[in-house]
């Protein structure tokens, strides 16, 4: 049983993971990250789970790495750090992942939100990379994902000043796709999750892979991957079902084959 998060299997192919260290604004300890990586690995292996929603609480999604733990830990061995392999496992999650963010998403918390495919934010959400204030810099992808998402100037501003941006700014910058009232964030994320979970699993997986590829490759390679993925899907039963359902004016029943 995880101690620092709650995992709920909801109907309709959706799983909800809630970070639960409210006393420390969901700061990411080694143990919490390991539990999260494990929870995602279980969701990955479960054929009935198509989409995962990840959330925190009203005050914080996550306020970054746990600074009490970091004070005791030698950062020079980052490559052998157990947190590194948890981050890598989180990165490899291949089903759609939606972050529902209220309050602080700082440092590793902002980087965790950026591991999600879609971010829905409450009006009071704040995104920032304050590591520079601690004499360090982002270590879980912030310097790479942030500029690819919000552009160079804002990414530089956030990382070099350590100042956070609010939800509206994050929306304008493309870091989040929707802003809602704080109390509706999880509900909206679950609504999207249920919508996505009804689609063909293989198409979801390959579409996610192709879209992520767009963030880190040249156009020609990305288009090659897209063509390849499209060809794979063209041979699936779910494609036949999708087209048949359209013609028969009924909802498609996808099987994942
Ligand atoms: N760690 C531990 N405890 C934290 C915390 C954190 N990051 N953030 C908050 N808390 C705790 C506070 O200590 C306080 O606990 P008590 O003192 O009451 O026991 C409680 O949560 C409530 O916080 P505050 O009293 O400070 O609440 P405020 O509303 O006044 O302020 C705040 C909220 C979010 C502005 C403030 O708490 C704050 O500035 N927190 C620190 C933000 C931060 O600097 N985050 C860490 C960035 S460094 C790695 C990959 C990634 C990373 C590291 C390694 N590898 C792959 C190895 C990432 C590094 C980072 O994220």
CSV table of N, CA and C in Angstrom, one decimal, residues 125-222:
chain,number,residue,atom,x,y,z
A,125,UNK,N,-3.5,28.2,-9.5
A,125,UNK,CA,-2.3,27.4,-9.7
A,125,UNK,C,-1.1,28.4,-9.9
A,126,UNK,N,0.1,27.9,-9.5
A,126,UNK,CA,1.3,28.7,-9.8
A,126,UNK,C,2.4,27.7,-10.2
A,127,UNK,N,3.0,28.1,-11.3
A,127,UNK,CA,4.0,27.2,-11.9
A,127,UNK,C,5.4,27.9,-11.8
A,128,UNK,N,6.4,27.2,-11.3
A,128,UNK,CA,7.7,27.9,-11.2
A,128,UNK,C,8.8,26.9,-11.1
A,129,UNK,N,10.0,27.4,-11.4
A,129,UNK,CA,11.2,26.6,-11.2
A,129,UNK,C,12.2,27.4,-10.3
A,130,UNK,N,11.9,27.3,-8.9
A,130,UNK,CA,12.7,28.2,-8.0
A,130,UNK,C,14.1,27.6,-7.6
A,131,UNK,N,14.5,26.6,-8.3
A,131,UNK,CA,15.8,26.0,-7.9
A,131,UNK,C,17.0,27.0,-7.8
A,132,UNK,N,16.9,28.0,-8.7
A,132,UNK,CA,18.0,29.0,-8.8
A,132,UNK,C,18.2,29.6,-7.4
A,133,UNK,N,17.1,29.8,-6.7
A,133,UNK,CA,17.2,30.4,-5.3
A,133,UNK,C,17.9,29.5,-4.4
A,134,UNK,N,18.1,28.3,-4.7
A,134,UNK,CA,18.8,27.3,-3.8
A,134,UNK,C,20.2,27.1,-4.3
A,135,UNK,N,20.6,27.8,-5.3
A,135,UNK,CA,22.0,27.6,-5.8
A,135,UNK,C,22.1,26.4,-6.8
A,136,UNK,N,20.9,25.9,-7.2
A,136,UNK,CA,21.0,24.8,-8.1
A,136,UNK,C,20.1,25.1,-9.4
A,137,UNK,N,19.8,24.2,-10.1
A,137,UNK,CA,19.0,24.4,-11.3
A,137,UNK,C,18.0,23.2,-11.5
A,138,UNK,N,17.0,23.3,-12.4
A,138,UNK,CA,16.1,22.2,-12.5
A,138,UNK,C,16.8,20.9,-12.9
A,139,UNK,N,16.3,19.8,-12.3
A,139,UNK,CA,17.0,18.5,-12.5
A,139,UNK,C,16.2,17.4,-13.0
A,140,UNK,N,14.9,17.7,-13.3
A,140,UNK,CA,14.0,16.6,-13.8
A,140,UNK,C,13.3,17.0,-15.1
A,141,UNK,N,14.2,17.7,-15.9
A,141,UNK,CA,13.7,18.0,-17.3
A,141,UNK,C,13.2,19.4,-17.5
A,142,UNK,N,13.3,20.2,-16.4
A,142,UNK,CA,12.7,21.6,-16.6
A,142,UNK,C,13.4,22.4,-17.6
A,143,UNK,N,14.7,22.3,-17.7
A,143,UNK,CA,15.4,23.2,-18.7
A,143,UNK,C,15.2,22.7,-20.1
A,144,UNK,N,14.7,21.5,-20.3
A,144,UNK,CA,14.4,21.0,-21.6
A,144,UNK,C,12.9,21.1,-22.0
A,145,UNK,N,12.0,20.7,-21.1
A,145,UNK,CA,10.6,20.7,-21.4
A,145,UNK,C,10.0,22.1,-21.4
A,146,UNK,N,10.5,22.9,-20.5
A,146,UNK,CA,9.9,24.3,-20.4
A,146,UNK,C,10.1,25.1,-21.6
A,147,UNK,N,11.4,25.2,-22.2
A,147,UNK,CA,11.5,26.0,-23.4
A,147,UNK,C,10.8,25.4,-24.6
A,148,UNK,N,10.7,24.0,-24.6
A,148,UNK,CA,9.9,23.4,-25.7
A,148,UNK,C,8.4,23.7,-25.6
A,149,UNK,N,8.0,24.1,-24.4
A,149,UNK,CA,6.6,24.3,-24.2
A,149,UNK,C,6.2,25.7,-24.2
A,150,UNK,N,7.0,26.6,-23.5
A,150,UNK,CA,6.6,28.0,-23.4
A,150,UNK,C,7.5,28.9,-24.2
A,151,UNK,N,8.5,28.3,-24.8
A,151,UNK,CA,9.4,29.2,-25.6
A,151,UNK,C,10.6,29.6,-24.7
A,152,UNK,N,11.6,30.1,-25.4
A,152,UNK,CA,12.9,30.4,-24.8
A,152,UNK,C,12.8,31.5,-23.8
A,153,UNK,N,12.2,32.6,-24.1
A,153,UNK,CA,12.3,33.8,-23.3
A,153,UNK,C,11.6,33.5,-21.9
A,154,UNK,N,10.4,33.0,-21.9
A,154,UNK,CA,9.7,32.8,-20.7
A,154,UNK,C,10.4,31.7,-19.9
A,155,UNK,N,10.9,30.7,-20.6
A,155,UNK,CA,11.6,29.6,-19.8
A,155,UNK,C,12.8,30.2,-19.1
A,156,UNK,N,13.6,31.0,-19.9
A,156,UNK,CA,14.8,31.6,-19.3
A,156,UNK,C,14.3,32.5,-18.1
A,157,UNK,N,13.3,33.2,-18.3
A,157,UNK,CA,12.8,34.1,-17.2
A,157,UNK,C,12.5,33.3,-15.9
A,158,UNK,N,11.7,32.2,-16.1
A,158,UNK,CA,11.3,31.4,-15.0
A,158,UNK,C,12.5,30.7,-14.3
A,159,UNK,N,13.4,30.2,-15.1
A,159,UNK,CA,14.5,29.4,-14.5
A,159,UNK,C,15.5,30.3,-13.9
A,160,UNK,N,15.8,31.5,-14.6
A,160,UNK,CA,16.9,32.4,-14.1
A,160,UNK,C,16.4,33.3,-12.9
A,161,UNK,N,15.1,33.6,-12.9
A,161,UNK,CA,14.7,34.5,-11.8
A,161,UNK,C,14.1,33.6,-10.6
A,162,UNK,N,13.6,32.4,-11.0
A,162,UNK,CA,13.0,31.6,-10.0
A,162,UNK,C,11.6,32.0,-9.7
A,163,UNK,N,11.1,33.0,-10.4
A,163,UNK,CA,9.7,33.5,-10.1
A,163,UNK,C,8.7,32.7,-10.8
A,164,UNK,N,7.6,32.4,-10.1
A,164,UNK,CA,6.5,31.6,-10.7
A,164,UNK,C,5.5,32.4,-11.5
A,165,UNK,N,4.8,31.7,-12.4
A,165,UNK,CA,3.8,32.4,-13.2
A,165,UNK,C,2.4,31.8,-12.7
A,166,UNK,N,1.4,32.6,-12.9
A,166,UNK,CA,0.0,32.2,-12.5
A,166,UNK,C,-0.6,31.4,-13.6
A,167,UNK,N,-1.8,30.9,-13.3
A,167,UNK,CA,-2.5,29.9,-14.2
A,167,UNK,C,-2.8,30.6,-15.5
A,168,UNK,N,-3.3,31.9,-15.5
A,168,UNK,CA,-3.6,32.6,-16.7
A,168,UNK,C,-2.4,32.7,-17.6
A,169,UNK,N,-1.3,33.1,-17.0
A,169,UNK,CA,0.0,33.2,-17.8
A,169,UNK,C,0.4,31.9,-18.4
A,170,UNK,N,0.2,30.8,-17.5
A,170,UNK,CA,0.6,29.5,-18.0
A,170,UNK,C,-0.3,29.1,-19.2
A,171,UNK,N,-1.6,29.5,-19.2
A,171,UNK,CA,-2.5,29.2,-20.3
A,171,UNK,C,-2.1,29.9,-21.5
A,172,UNK,N,-1.8,31.2,-21.4
A,172,UNK,CA,-1.3,32.0,-22.6
A,172,UNK,C,-0.1,31.4,-23.2
A,173,UNK,N,0.8,30.9,-22.3
A,173,UNK,CA,2.1,30.4,-22.7
A,173,UNK,C,2.0,29.0,-23.3
A,174,UNK,N,0.9,28.3,-23.1
A,174,UNK,CA,0.7,27.0,-23.6
A,174,UNK,C,1.2,25.9,-22.7
A,175,UNK,N,1.5,26.3,-21.4
A,175,UNK,CA,1.9,25.3,-20.5
A,175,UNK,C,0.7,24.4,-20.0
A,176,UNK,N,-0.4,25.1,-19.9
A,176,UNK,CA,-1.6,24.3,-19.6
A,176,UNK,C,-2.7,24.5,-20.7
A,177,UNK,N,-3.6,23.6,-20.8
A,177,UNK,CA,-4.5,23.7,-21.9
A,177,UNK,C,-5.9,24.3,-21.5
A,178,UNK,N,-6.2,24.3,-20.2
A,178,UNK,CA,-7.4,24.9,-19.7
A,178,UNK,C,-7.2,25.4,-18.3
A,179,UNK,N,-7.9,26.5,-17.9
A,179,UNK,CA,-8.0,26.9,-16.6
A,179,UNK,C,-9.4,26.9,-16.1
A,180,UNK,N,-9.6,26.3,-14.9
A,180,UNK,CA,-11.0,26.2,-14.4
A,180,UNK,C,-11.0,26.8,-13.0
A,181,UNK,N,-12.2,26.9,-12.4
A,181,UNK,CA,-12.3,27.2,-11.0
A,181,UNK,C,-11.6,26.1,-10.2
A,182,UNK,N,-10.9,26.4,-9.1
A,182,UNK,CA,-10.1,25.4,-8.4
A,182,UNK,C,-10.9,24.1,-8.1
A,183,UNK,N,-12.1,24.3,-7.6
A,183,UNK,CA,-12.9,23.1,-7.2
A,183,UNK,C,-13.3,22.3,-8.3
A,184,UNK,N,-13.2,22.7,-9.6
A,184,UNK,CA,-13.6,21.9,-10.7
A,184,UNK,C,-12.5,21.3,-11.5
A,185,UNK,N,-11.2,21.5,-11.0
A,185,UNK,CA,-10.1,21.0,-11.8
A,185,UNK,C,-10.1,19.5,-11.9
A,186,UNK,N,-10.3,18.8,-10.8
A,186,UNK,CA,-10.2,17.3,-10.9
A,186,UNK,C,-11.4,16.8,-11.7
A,187,UNK,N,-12.5,17.4,-11.5
A,187,UNK,CA,-13.7,17.0,-12.2
A,187,UNK,C,-13.5,17.1,-13.8
A,188,UNK,N,-12.9,18.3,-14.1
A,188,UNK,CA,-12.7,18.5,-15.6
A,188,UNK,C,-11.7,17.6,-16.1
A,189,UNK,N,-10.6,17.3,-15.3
A,189,UNK,CA,-9.6,16.4,-15.8
A,189,UNK,C,-10.2,15.0,-16.0
A,190,UNK,N,-11.1,14.6,-15.0
A,190,UNK,CA,-11.7,13.3,-15.1
A,190,UNK,C,-12.6,13.2,-16.3
A,191,UNK,N,-13.3,14.3,-16.6
A,191,UNK,CA,-14.2,14.3,-17.7
A,191,UNK,C,-13.4,14.1,-19.0
A,192,UNK,N,-12.3,14.8,-19.1
A,192,UNK,CA,-11.4,14.6,-20.3
A,192,UNK,C,-10.9,13.2,-20.3
A,193,UNK,N,-10.5,12.7,-19.2
A,193,UNK,CA,-9.9,11.3,-19.1
A,193,UNK,C,-10.9,10.3,-19.6
A,194,UNK,N,-12.2,10.4,-19.2
A,194,UNK,CA,-13.2,9.5,-19.6
A,194,UNK,C,-13.5,9.6,-21.1
A,195,UNK,N,-13.4,10.8,-21.6
A,195,UNK,CA,-13.6,11.0,-23.1
A,195,UNK,C,-12.4,10.2,-23.8
A,196,UNK,N,-11.2,10.4,-23.3
A,196,UNK,CA,-10.1,9.8,-24.0
A,196,UNK,C,-10.1,8.3,-23.8
A,197,UNK,N,-10.5,7.9,-22.6
A,197,UNK,CA,-10.5,6.4,-22.3
A,197,UNK,C,-11.4,5.6,-23.3
A,198,UNK,N,-12.4,6.3,-23.9
A,198,UNK,CA,-13.3,5.6,-24.8
A,198,UNK,C,-12.7,5.4,-26.2
A,199,UNK,N,-11.5,5.9,-26.4
A,199,UNK,CA,-10.9,5.8,-27.8
A,199,UNK,C,-10.1,4.5,-27.9
A,200,UNK,N,-9.6,4.2,-29.1
A,200,UNK,CA,-8.9,3.0,-29.3
A,200,UNK,C,-7.5,3.1,-28.6
A,201,UNK,N,-7.2,2.1,-27.7
A,201,UNK,CA,-6.0,2.2,-26.9
A,201,UNK,C,-4.7,2.3,-27.8
A,202,UNK,N,-4.7,1.5,-28.9
A,202,UNK,CA,-3.4,1.5,-29.7
A,202,UNK,C,-3.3,2.9,-30.3
A,203,UNK,N,-4.4,3.4,-30.8
A,203,UNK,CA,-4.3,4.8,-31.5
A,203,UNK,C,-3.9,5.8,-30.4
A,204,UNK,N,-4.4,5.7,-29.2
A,204,UNK,CA,-4.0,6.6,-28.2
A,204,UNK,C,-2.5,6.6,-27.9
A,205,UNK,N,-2.0,5.3,-27.8
A,205,UNK,CA,-0.6,5.1,-27.5
A,205,UNK,C,0.3,5.7,-28.6
A,206,UNK,N,0.0,5.4,-29.8
A,206,UNK,CA,0.8,5.8,-30.9
A,206,UNK,C,0.7,7.3,-31.2
A,207,UNK,N,-0.5,7.8,-30.9
A,207,UNK,CA,-0.7,9.3,-31.1
A,207,UNK,C,0.2,10.0,-30.1
A,208,UNK,N,0.2,9.5,-28.8
A,208,UNK,CA,1.0,10.1,-27.8
A,208,UNK,C,2.4,10.1,-28.1
A,209,UNK,N,2.9,8.9,-28.6
A,209,UNK,CA,4.3,8.7,-28.9
A,209,UNK,C,4.7,9.7,-30.0
A,210,UNK,N,3.8,9.8,-31.0
A,210,UNK,CA,4.1,10.7,-32.2
A,210,UNK,C,4.2,12.2,-31.7
A,211,UNK,N,3.2,12.6,-30.9
A,211,UNK,CA,3.2,14.0,-30.4
A,211,UNK,C,4.4,14.3,-29.6
A,212,UNK,N,4.8,13.3,-28.7
A,212,UNK,CA,6.0,13.6,-27.9
A,212,UNK,C,7.2,13.7,-28.8
A,213,UNK,N,7.2,12.9,-29.8
A,213,UNK,CA,8.4,12.9,-30.8
A,213,UNK,C,8.5,14.3,-31.4
A,214,UNK,N,7.4,14.9,-31.6
A,214,UNK,CA,7.4,16.3,-32.2
A,214,UNK,C,8.2,17.3,-31.4
A,215,UNK,N,8.3,17.0,-30.0
A,215,UNK,CA,9.0,17.9,-29.1
A,215,UNK,C,10.5,17.7,-29.2
A,216,UNK,N,11.0,16.6,-29.8
A,216,UNK,CA,12.5,16.4,-29.7
A,216,UNK,C,13.1,15.8,-31.0
A,217,UNK,N,12.4,16.1,-32.1
A,217,UNK,CA,13.0,15.6,-33.4
A,217,UNK,C,12.8,16.6,-34.5
A,218,UNK,N,13.5,16.3,-35.6
A,218,UNK,CA,13.3,17.2,-36.8
A,218,UNK,C,12.0,16.8,-37.5
A,219,UNK,N,11.5,17.6,-38.4
A,219,UNK,CA,10.2,17.4,-39.0
A,219,UNK,C,10.2,16.1,-39.8
A,220,UNK,N,11.3,15.9,-40.6
A,220,UNK,CA,11.3,14.7,-41.5
A,220,UNK,C,11.2,13.4,-40.6
A,221,UNK,N,12.0,13.3,-39.5
A,221,UNK,CA,11.9,12.1,-38.7
A,221,UNK,C,10.5,12.0,-38.1
A,222,UNK,N,10.0,13.1,-37.6
A,222,UNK,CA,8.7,13.1,-37.0
A,222,UNK,C,7.6,12.6,-38.0
